[in-house]
Short mmCIF file of C-alpha atoms and ligand atoms in Angstrom, two decimals:
data_model
loop_
_atom_site.label_atom_id
_atom_site.label_comp_id
_atom_site.label_asym_id
_atom_site.label_seq_id
_atom_site.Cartn_x
_atom_site.Cartn_y
_atom_site.Cartn_z
CA UNK F 1191 0.00 0.00 0.00
CA UNK F 1192 1.53 3.30 -1.10
CA UNK F 1193 0.59 6.70 0.34
CA UNK F 1194 0.87 9.88 -1.77
CA UNK F 1195 0.40 12.95 0.40
CA UNK F 1196 0.04 16.41 -1.12
CA UNK F 1197 -0.72 19.91 0.10
CA UNK F 1198 -4.42 20.70 -0.11
CA UNK F 1199 -7.24 19.59 -2.35
CA UNK F 1200 -5.59 20.84 -5.53
CA UNK F 1201 -2.38 18.92 -4.80
CA UNK F 1202 -4.32 15.72 -4.05
CA UNK F 1203 -6.36 16.15 -7.25
CA UNK F 1204 -3.27 16.68 -9.43
CA UNK F 1205 -1.49 13.74 -7.87
CA UNK F 1206 -4.50 11.42 -8.39
CA UNK F 1207 -4.95 12.62 -11.98
CA UNK F 1208 -1.29 11.84 -12.68
CA UNK F 1209 -1.78 8.24 -11.51
CA UNK F 1210 -4.84 7.78 -13.76
CA UNK F 1211 -3.18 9.56 -16.67
CA UNK F 1212 -0.14 7.30 -16.56
CA UNK F 1213 -2.40 4.22 -16.74
CA UNK F 1214 -4.12 5.65 -19.85
CA UNK F 1215 -0.84 6.68 -21.47
CA UNK F 1216 0.60 3.18 -20.89
CA UNK F 1217 -2.53 1.55 -22.34
CA UNK F 1218 -4.77 3.90 -24.36
CA UNK F 1219 -7.53 1.27 -24.49
CA UNK F 1220 -7.53 0.64 -20.75
CA UNK F 1221 -10.61 0.14 -18.56
CA UNK F 1222 -11.20 2.71 -15.82
CA UNK F 1223 -13.39 2.17 -12.77
CA UNK F 1224 -14.74 5.55 -11.69
CA UNK F 1225 -16.31 7.14 -8.63
CA UNK F 1226 -18.54 10.16 -8.04
CA UNK F 1227 -18.77 12.30 -4.89
CA UNK F 1228 -17.11 15.58 -3.93
CA UNK F 1229 -13.59 14.19 -3.61
CA UNK F 1230 -12.72 13.28 -7.25
CA UNK F 1231 -14.20 16.42 -8.87
CA UNK F 1232 -10.80 18.16 -8.89
CA UNK F 1233 -9.11 15.05 -10.29
CA UNK F 1234 -11.61 14.99 -13.17
CA UNK F 1235 -10.96 18.69 -13.80
CA UNK F 1236 -7.21 17.95 -14.05
CA UNK F 1237 -7.87 15.10 -16.50
CA UNK F 1238 -10.10 17.37 -18.62
CA UNK F 1239 -7.29 19.95 -18.71
CA UNK F 1240 -4.72 17.27 -19.62
CA UNK F 1241 -6.97 16.02 -22.43
CA UNK F 1242 -7.55 19.52 -23.80
CA UNK F 1243 -3.77 20.10 -23.74
CA UNK F 1244 -3.21 16.87 -25.70
CA UNK F 1245 -1.41 15.03 -22.88
CA UNK F 1246 -3.94 12.20 -22.76
CA UNK F 1247 -6.75 10.85 -24.92
CA UNK F 1248 -9.85 8.97 -23.78
CA UNK F 1249 -10.71 7.96 -27.35
CA UNK F 1250 -10.28 4.22 -26.75
CA UNK F 1251 -10.88 4.17 -23.00
CA UNK F 1252 -13.77 2.19 -21.49
CA UNK F 1253 -15.24 3.17 -18.12
CA UNK F 1254 -17.38 1.48 -15.48
CA UNK F 1255 -18.75 3.49 -12.58
CA UNK F 1256 -19.01 2.11 -9.10
CA UNK F 1257 -22.61 2.91 -8.40
CA UNK F 1258 -25.87 4.66 -9.21
CA UNK F 1259 -29.01 5.60 -7.31
CA UNK F 1260 -32.12 3.52 -7.91
CA UNK F 1261 -34.89 5.41 -9.67
CA UNK F 1262 -32.99 8.48 -10.90
CA UNK F 1263 -32.83 8.72 -14.70
CA UNK F 1264 -29.57 9.90 -16.29
CA UNK F 1265 -31.03 13.37 -16.94
CA UNK F 1266 -31.64 13.92 -13.20
CA UNK F 1267 -29.01 16.35 -11.96
CA UNK F 1268 -28.26 14.15 -8.93
CA UNK F 1269 -27.85 10.93 -10.91
CA UNK F 1270 -24.31 9.65 -11.15
CA UNK F 1271 -24.63 9.49 -14.95
CA UNK F 1272 -25.30 13.24 -14.94
CA UNK F 1273 -22.34 13.76 -12.60
CA UNK F 1274 -19.99 11.84 -14.88
CA UNK F 1275 -21.22 13.58 -18.03
CA UNK F 1276 -20.85 17.05 -16.55
CA UNK F 1277 -17.55 16.49 -14.71
CA UNK F 1278 -15.71 14.37 -17.27
CA UNK F 1279 -17.34 12.70 -20.24
CA UNK F 1280 -18.76 15.85 -21.90
CA UNK F 1281 -15.34 17.54 -21.81
CA UNK F 1282 -13.01 14.81 -23.11
CA UNK F 1283 -12.76 12.85 -26.35
CA UNK F 1284 -14.37 9.71 -24.91
CA UNK F 1285 -16.85 7.60 -26.89
CA UNK F 1286 -19.96 7.75 -24.67
CA UNK F 1287 -20.93 4.26 -25.84
CA UNK F 1288 -17.92 3.02 -23.88
CA UNK F 1289 -19.05 4.67 -20.63
CA UNK F 1290 -21.00 2.40 -18.31
CA UNK F 1291 -22.93 2.96 -15.11
CA UNK F 1292 -25.28 0.54 -13.37
CA UNK F 1293 -28.83 1.23 -14.59
CA UNK F 1294 -30.72 2.29 -11.49
CA UNK F 1295 -33.95 2.40 -13.49
CA UNK F 1296 -33.76 -1.23 -14.69
CA UNK F 1297 -36.97 -3.23 -14.19
CA UNK F 1298 -35.03 -6.23 -12.90
CA UNK F 1299 -32.17 -4.89 -10.78
CA UNK F 1300 -30.71 -8.31 -9.91
CA UNK F 1301 -30.45 -9.22 -13.59
CA UNK F 1302 -28.97 -5.82 -14.46
CA UNK F 1303 -26.33 -6.33 -11.72
CA UNK F 1304 -25.36 -9.76 -13.09
CA UNK F 1305 -25.10 -8.28 -16.61
CA UNK F 1306 -22.98 -5.37 -15.33
CA UNK F 1307 -20.52 -7.80 -13.69
CA UNK F 1308 -20.37 -9.78 -16.92
CA UNK F 1309 -19.80 -6.65 -18.99
CA UNK F 1310 -16.81 -5.72 -16.81
CA UNK F 1311 -15.37 -9.19 -17.33
CA UNK F 1312 -16.03 -9.07 -21.08
CA UNK F 1313 -14.13 -5.77 -21.25
CA UNK F 1314 -11.12 -7.55 -19.75
CA UNK F 1315 -11.56 -6.35 -16.16
CA UNK F 1316 -10.80 -2.98 -14.60
CA UNK F 1317 -7.23 -1.68 -14.93
CA UNK F 1318 -7.55 1.05 -12.33
CA UNK F 1319 -10.42 1.65 -9.92
CA UNK F 1320 -10.82 5.15 -8.45
CA UNK F 1321 -12.47 5.28 -5.02
CA UNK F 1322 -13.52 7.86 -2.48
CA UNK F 1323 -14.20 6.81 1.10
CA UNK F 1324 -17.23 7.54 3.29
CA UNK F 1325 -16.88 8.73 6.89
CA UNK F 1326 -17.99 5.27 8.01
CA UNK F 1327 -15.49 3.53 5.70
CA UNK F 1328 -17.91 2.74 2.89
CA UNK F 1329 -16.59 2.31 -0.64
CA UNK F 1330 -19.08 2.50 -3.46
CA UNK F 1331 -22.32 2.00 -1.54
CA UNK F 1332 -20.85 -0.94 0.39
CA UNK F 1333 -21.82 0.10 3.89
CA UNK F 1334 -20.43 -1.36 7.13
CA UNK F 1335 -21.91 -4.83 7.61
CA UNK F 1336 -21.12 -8.38 8.72
CA UNK F 1337 -19.67 -9.69 5.44
CA UNK F 1338 -17.91 -8.17 2.46
CA UNK F 1339 -20.46 -8.24 -0.41
CA UNK F 1340 -18.94 -9.91 -3.44
CA UNK F 1341 -20.60 -8.74 -6.66
CA UNK F 1342 -22.61 -5.80 -8.02
CA UNK F 1343 -25.85 -5.68 -6.05
CA UNK F 1344 -28.78 -3.45 -5.01
CA UNK F 1345 -28.50 -1.88 -1.52
CA UNK F 1346 -30.71 0.02 0.88
CA UNK F 1347 -28.87 3.16 1.97
CA UNK F 1348 -28.17 3.76 5.65
CA UNK F 1349 -29.57 6.82 7.43
CA UNK F 1350 -26.02 8.22 7.72
CA UNK F 1351 -25.44 8.01 3.95
CA UNK F 1352 -28.90 9.43 3.18
CA UNK F 1353 -28.19 12.35 5.51
CA UNK F 1354 -24.67 12.89 4.13
CA UNK F 1355 -25.97 12.90 0.54
CA UNK F 1356 -28.96 15.12 1.33
CA UNK F 1357 -26.67 18.17 1.05
CA UNK F 1358 -26.96 17.75 -2.71
CA UNK F 1359 -30.77 17.52 -2.84
CA UNK F 1360 -33.27 20.27 -2.02
CA UNK F 1361 -34.75 18.11 0.77
CA UNK F 1362 -33.70 14.90 2.53
CA UNK F 1363 -37.00 13.31 1.45
CA UNK F 1364 -35.78 13.50 -2.17
CA UNK F 1365 -32.67 11.37 -1.56
CA UNK F 1366 -33.23 7.91 -3.06
CA UNK F 1367 -33.43 5.19 -0.39
CA UNK F 1368 -31.61 2.59 -2.45
CA UNK F 1369 -28.81 2.26 -4.95
CA UNK F 1370 -26.86 -0.26 -6.99
CA UNK F 1371 -23.17 -0.73 -6.31
CA UNK F 1372 -20.21 -2.81 -7.39
CA UNK F 1373 -19.41 -5.30 -4.65
CA UNK F 1374 -16.21 -5.46 -2.64
CA UNK F 1375 -15.26 -8.48 -4.75
CA UNK F 1376 -15.72 -6.45 -7.96
CA UNK F 1377 -13.48 -3.70 -6.57
CA UNK F 1378 -10.84 -6.15 -5.34
CA UNK F 1379 -10.58 -7.68 -8.83
CA UNK F 1380 -9.37 -4.34 -10.29
CA UNK F 1381 -5.68 -4.61 -11.15
CA UNK F 1382 -4.90 -1.30 -9.45
CA UNK F 1383 -6.88 0.80 -6.96
CA UNK F 1384 -6.49 4.43 -5.92
CA UNK F 1385 -8.37 5.89 -2.99
CA UNK F 1386 -8.73 9.67 -2.70
CA UNK F 1387 -9.48 11.50 0.55
CA UNK F 1388 -9.09 15.10 1.61
CA UNK F 1389 -9.84 17.25 4.64
CA UNK F 1390 -9.51 16.60 8.35
CA UNK F 1391 -13.02 15.14 8.46
CA UNK F 1392 -11.60 12.05 6.74
CA UNK F 1393 -8.48 11.73 8.96
CA UNK F 1394 -10.01 9.26 11.46
CA UNK F 1395 -11.49 6.94 8.86
CA UNK F 1396 -8.29 7.01 6.77
CA UNK F 1397 -6.34 5.89 9.83
CA UNK F 1398 -8.88 3.22 10.80
CA UNK F 1399 -9.28 1.84 7.28
CA UNK F 1400 -5.64 1.69 6.25
CA UNK F 1401 -3.81 1.06 9.51
CA UNK F 1402 -6.50 -0.73 11.58
CA UNK F 1403 -7.82 -4.29 11.41
CA UNK F 1404 -9.39 -5.64 8.20
CA UNK F 1405 -13.06 -5.93 9.14
CA UNK F 1406 -16.35 -5.67 7.19
CA UNK F 1407 -17.53 -3.03 9.68
CA UNK F 1408 -14.93 -0.79 7.94
CA UNK F 1409 -15.42 -1.88 4.31
CA UNK F 1410 -12.41 0.07 2.93
CA UNK F 1411 -10.08 -1.85 5.26
CA UNK F 1412 -10.27 -4.80 2.85
CA UNK F 1413 -8.06 -2.80 0.49
CA UNK F 1414 -5.11 -3.60 2.77
CA UNK F 1415 -5.30 -7.07 1.19
CA UNK F 1416 -5.10 -5.75 -2.39
CA UNK F 1417 -1.65 -6.04 -4.03
CA UNK F 1418 -1.62 -2.61 -5.73
CA UNK F 1419 -3.32 0.21 -3.82
CA UNK F 1420 -2.32 3.88 -3.77
CA UNK F 1421 -3.92 6.12 -1.15
CA UNK F 1422 -3.90 9.72 -2.38
CA UNK F 1423 -4.41 12.21 0.46
CA UNK F 1424 -4.04 15.83 1.32
CA UNK F 1425 -2.08 16.52 4.48
CA UNK F 1426 -5.27 17.07 6.52
CA UNK F 1427 -6.66 13.62 5.68
CA UNK F 1428 -3.22 12.13 6.39
CA UNK F 1429 -2.80 13.97 9.70
CA UNK F 1430 -3.58 10.98 11.94
CA UNK F 1431 -1.35 8.48 10.14
CA UNK F 1432 2.01 7.50 11.71
CA UNK F 1433 3.95 7.49 8.46
C1 F6R U 1962 -19.19 7.55 -5.07
C2 F6R U 1962 -19.17 6.57 -4.01
C3 F6R U 1962 -19.01 6.92 -2.58
C4 F6R U 1962 -18.12 8.12 -2.30
C5 F6R U 1962 -18.01 8.37 -0.80
C6 F6R U 1962 -17.21 9.62 -0.50
O1 F6R U 1962 -19.36 6.95 -6.34
O2 F6R U 1962 -19.33 5.45 -4.33
O3 F6R U 1962 -18.52 5.78 -1.90
O4 F6R U 1962 -16.84 7.87 -2.83
O5 F6R U 1962 -19.29 8.52 -0.25
O6 F6R U 1962 -17.93 10.72 -0.97
P1 F6R U 1962 -17.32 12.18 -1.00
O7 F6R U 1962 -16.21 12.15 -2.01
O8 F6R U 1962 -18.45 13.07 -1.42
O9 F6R U 1962 -16.81 12.46 0.38
#
């Protein structure tokens, strides 16, 4: 497990973008696993800038996102499809047909999840998975629980996640109560993983997840068992680590 610690949000974003960019430059037809949330917005902005400046091309890149709310169509401004379009896909030379998110509006969610898993496999697996981390250690929408969920699956959101995400909706009652997420097994199969975290509000969970015991009550802790993980932090999020 490697730690990259930078000054501030901009430093963390640049550093994370450089890791992703080098994967794309090494293999222009690579498969990216992507995350939404506040944390990676700056990283996507750096990648957009790099693409506009001709340093990287997404022309042959395929993407799979971690998760999506159930019941929000792609045009909804809080759907993760909308987030990805507005923060990355609309501003780079990617072929949108190669961009994949779980379909939270599918009639049969279980079947959609199985097909999503299969599609990742058919694409050759994920070369690099980008993750943020929740204050309770969740990755994707894999919340603290008794077992690590294996594959892409529907989930009921916890009150803490609904409340945390309500900042982006006009009222907490509008936050979807369920979502679809890659499983911990899906994430662990990625050949490389980077986790981004910034701000002192993430310092405790960063310490617990990456230096504490590997337990399903802190889902991100499982990443300690992955052979190629880079944790990209600003100094505030790293402030409780003894490294
Ligand atoms: C996003 C996701 C979530 C977020 C996490 C951190 O696709 O799956 O696990 O990465 O909730 O969110 P932020 O970055 O908003 O603190």
